[in-house]
Structures are given as C-alpha cells and as structure tokens.
Tab-separated table of C-alpha atoms in Angstrom:
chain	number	residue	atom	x	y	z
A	88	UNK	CA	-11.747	8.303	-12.467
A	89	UNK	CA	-8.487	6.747	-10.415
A	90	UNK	CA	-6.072	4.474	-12.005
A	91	UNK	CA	-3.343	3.193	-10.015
A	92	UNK	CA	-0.373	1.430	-11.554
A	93	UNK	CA	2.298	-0.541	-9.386
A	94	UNK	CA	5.746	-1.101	-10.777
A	95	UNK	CA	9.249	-2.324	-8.671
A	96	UNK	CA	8.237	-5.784	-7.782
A	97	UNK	CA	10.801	-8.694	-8.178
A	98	UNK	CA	12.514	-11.204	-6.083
A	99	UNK	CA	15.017	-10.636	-3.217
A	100	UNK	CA	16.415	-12.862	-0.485
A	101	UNK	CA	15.067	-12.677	3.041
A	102	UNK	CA	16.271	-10.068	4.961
A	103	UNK	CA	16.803	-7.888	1.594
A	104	UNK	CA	14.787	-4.355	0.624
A	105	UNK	CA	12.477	-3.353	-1.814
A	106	UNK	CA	10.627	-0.181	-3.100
A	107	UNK	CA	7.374	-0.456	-4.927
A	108	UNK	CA	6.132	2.643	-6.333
A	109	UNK	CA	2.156	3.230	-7.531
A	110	UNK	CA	1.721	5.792	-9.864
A	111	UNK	CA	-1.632	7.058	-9.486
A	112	UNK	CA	-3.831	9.581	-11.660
A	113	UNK	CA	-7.525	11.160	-11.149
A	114	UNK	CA	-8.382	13.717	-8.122
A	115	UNK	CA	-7.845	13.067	-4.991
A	116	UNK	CA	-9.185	15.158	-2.009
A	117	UNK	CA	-6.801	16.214	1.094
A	118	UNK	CA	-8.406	13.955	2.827
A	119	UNK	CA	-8.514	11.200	0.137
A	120	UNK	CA	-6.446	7.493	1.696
A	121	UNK	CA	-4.133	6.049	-0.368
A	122	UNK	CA	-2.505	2.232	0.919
A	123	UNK	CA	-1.274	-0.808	-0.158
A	124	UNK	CA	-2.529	-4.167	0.359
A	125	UNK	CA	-1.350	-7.559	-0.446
A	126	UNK	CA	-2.981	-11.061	-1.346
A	127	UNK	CA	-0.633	-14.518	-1.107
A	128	UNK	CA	-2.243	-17.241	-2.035
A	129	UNK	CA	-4.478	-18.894	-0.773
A	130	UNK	CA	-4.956	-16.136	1.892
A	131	UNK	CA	-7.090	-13.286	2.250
A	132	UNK	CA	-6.173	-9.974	0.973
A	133	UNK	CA	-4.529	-7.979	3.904
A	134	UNK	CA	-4.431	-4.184	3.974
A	135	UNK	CA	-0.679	-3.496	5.178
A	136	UNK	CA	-0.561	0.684	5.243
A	137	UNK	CA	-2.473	3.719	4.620
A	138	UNK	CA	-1.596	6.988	3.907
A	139	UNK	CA	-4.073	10.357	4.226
A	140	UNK	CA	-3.185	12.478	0.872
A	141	UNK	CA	-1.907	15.394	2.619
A	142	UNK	CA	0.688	13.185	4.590
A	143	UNK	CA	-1.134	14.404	8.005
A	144	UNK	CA	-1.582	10.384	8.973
A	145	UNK	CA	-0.029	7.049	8.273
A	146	UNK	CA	-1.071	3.455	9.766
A	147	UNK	CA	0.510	0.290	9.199
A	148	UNK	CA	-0.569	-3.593	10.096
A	149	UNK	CA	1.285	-5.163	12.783
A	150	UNK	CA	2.475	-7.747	10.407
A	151	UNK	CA	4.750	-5.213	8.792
A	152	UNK	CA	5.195	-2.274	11.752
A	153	UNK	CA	9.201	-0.772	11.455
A	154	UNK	CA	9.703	-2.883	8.661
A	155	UNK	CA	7.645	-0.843	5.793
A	156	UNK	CA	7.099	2.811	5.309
A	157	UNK	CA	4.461	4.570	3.091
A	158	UNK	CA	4.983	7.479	1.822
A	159	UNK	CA	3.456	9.795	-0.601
A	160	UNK	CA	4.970	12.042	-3.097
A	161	UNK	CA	1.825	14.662	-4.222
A	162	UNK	CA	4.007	16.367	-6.219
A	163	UNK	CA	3.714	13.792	-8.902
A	164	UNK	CA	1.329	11.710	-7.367
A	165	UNK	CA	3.127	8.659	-6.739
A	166	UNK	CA	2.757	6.108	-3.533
A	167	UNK	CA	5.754	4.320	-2.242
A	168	UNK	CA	6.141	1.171	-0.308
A	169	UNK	CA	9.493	1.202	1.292
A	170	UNK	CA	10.059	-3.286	2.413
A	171	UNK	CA	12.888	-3.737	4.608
A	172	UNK	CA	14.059	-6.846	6.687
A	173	UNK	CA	11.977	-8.533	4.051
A	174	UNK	CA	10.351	-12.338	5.157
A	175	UNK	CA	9.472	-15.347	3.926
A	176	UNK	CA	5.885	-14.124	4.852
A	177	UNK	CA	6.246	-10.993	2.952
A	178	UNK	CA	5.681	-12.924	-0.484
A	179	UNK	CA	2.605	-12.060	-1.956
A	180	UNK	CA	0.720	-9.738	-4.717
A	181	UNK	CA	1.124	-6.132	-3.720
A	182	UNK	CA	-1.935	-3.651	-4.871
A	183	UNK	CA	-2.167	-0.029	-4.707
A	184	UNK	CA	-5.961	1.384	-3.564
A	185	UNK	CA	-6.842	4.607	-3.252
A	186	UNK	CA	-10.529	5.592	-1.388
A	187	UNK	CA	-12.085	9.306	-0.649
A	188	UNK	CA	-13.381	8.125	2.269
A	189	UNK	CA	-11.988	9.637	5.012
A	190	UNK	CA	-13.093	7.664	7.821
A	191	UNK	CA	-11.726	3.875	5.877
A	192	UNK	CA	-8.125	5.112	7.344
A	193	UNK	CA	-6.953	1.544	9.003
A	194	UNK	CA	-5.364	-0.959	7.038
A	195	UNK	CA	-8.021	-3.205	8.274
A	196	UNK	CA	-10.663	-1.045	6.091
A	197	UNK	CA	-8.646	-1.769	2.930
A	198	UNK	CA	-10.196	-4.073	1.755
A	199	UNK	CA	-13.170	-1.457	1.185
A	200	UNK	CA	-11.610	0.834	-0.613
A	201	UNK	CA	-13.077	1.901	-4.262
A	202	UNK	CA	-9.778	1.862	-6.391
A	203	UNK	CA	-7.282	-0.852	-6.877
A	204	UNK	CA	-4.518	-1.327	-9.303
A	205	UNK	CA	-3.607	-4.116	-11.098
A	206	UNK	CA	-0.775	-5.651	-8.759
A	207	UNK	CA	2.680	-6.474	-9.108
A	208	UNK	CA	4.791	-9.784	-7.346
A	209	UNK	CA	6.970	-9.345	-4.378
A	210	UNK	CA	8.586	-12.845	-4.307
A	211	UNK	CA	10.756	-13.287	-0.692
A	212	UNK	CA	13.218	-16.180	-0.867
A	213	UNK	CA	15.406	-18.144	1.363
C-alpha cells in the first residue's frame, strides 16, 4: 500500500518560490511514476509533472515549463516540487500521486493515477 503525504505549502507573493515536499511510503518499482497535480477551484484537476522512480524521465505541463522542477530523492523516498516565478494562476491544492504504470508518464495521464495524497494549499498573492 502507498501513502503519500505533502507538507511546505503556504502563501507567497507573485513572483516568490516555494518547495513542496511529498513524503511517500510503500514499494515502488523502477519504473513506478511519481507527479504532482493540482486542483483550484472550480477547475479541473491538472497534472503539472511526472517523475519515473529511477530519475531516467521527467515531464512537465506547459502551464508550469522552466518555472517548476520535480525531483525525486529515492534515498528517502521523498518527491519535491521546486515553484519559482510563482503566479497568480499558480494558486491551487497541490497533491502528490504515485502510479506503477509505466506507460501513464504525461502529466496529462495524472489524473489516472492509483495513489493520491491528501493535499496541501499553495496560495499565490498579489
């Protein structure tokens, strides 16, 4: 069984920088996905990035292309969304997911995936 906890959300101004971190426990296979998506409301919920376990391959939306960077630290199995230039836009609910399902690798396939955490506010003001 996964469980994925988010933590780092908060409120910045636009333009700011913010790191949330997933910590995530149960087995994951090499070629396991891990990503984050996010949900403002009244919208849709919009995969953003995805990660492949062993780090081989990374995909981001366009919304958020050289602005955000996942990353992946196996070590102690925690996923990291690195938010810079942050917009107005950006404000939303921010969830973890994790899928073994090697072929749901675009953020676009988020929304499939089997494992979700709880998710944590990113609030982006002017």
């Amino acid at each position: 069984q996964v469980l994925l906890v988010e933590s780092g959300g908060g409120s910045v101004q636009a333009g700011g920088s913010l790191r949330l971190s997933c910590a995530a426990s149960g087995n994951f296979a090499a070629t396991s996905f891990m990503a984050w998506a996010r949900q403002a409301p009244g919208k849709q919920r919009e995969g953003v990035a995805t990660i492949r376990y062993d780090k081989s391959h990374t995909s981001y939306s366009d919304s958020v292309e050289g602005r955000f960077t996942i990353s992946l630290d196996d070590a102690t199995n925690t996923l990291y969304l690195q938010m810079n230039d942050l917009k107005l836009a950006d404000s939303a609910m921010y969830y973890c997911a994790a899928d073994d399902r090697y072929w749901l690798h675009l953020p676009e396939s988020v929304g499939r995936f089997a494992s979700w955490g709880q998710g944590i506010l990113v609030n982006v003001s002017s």
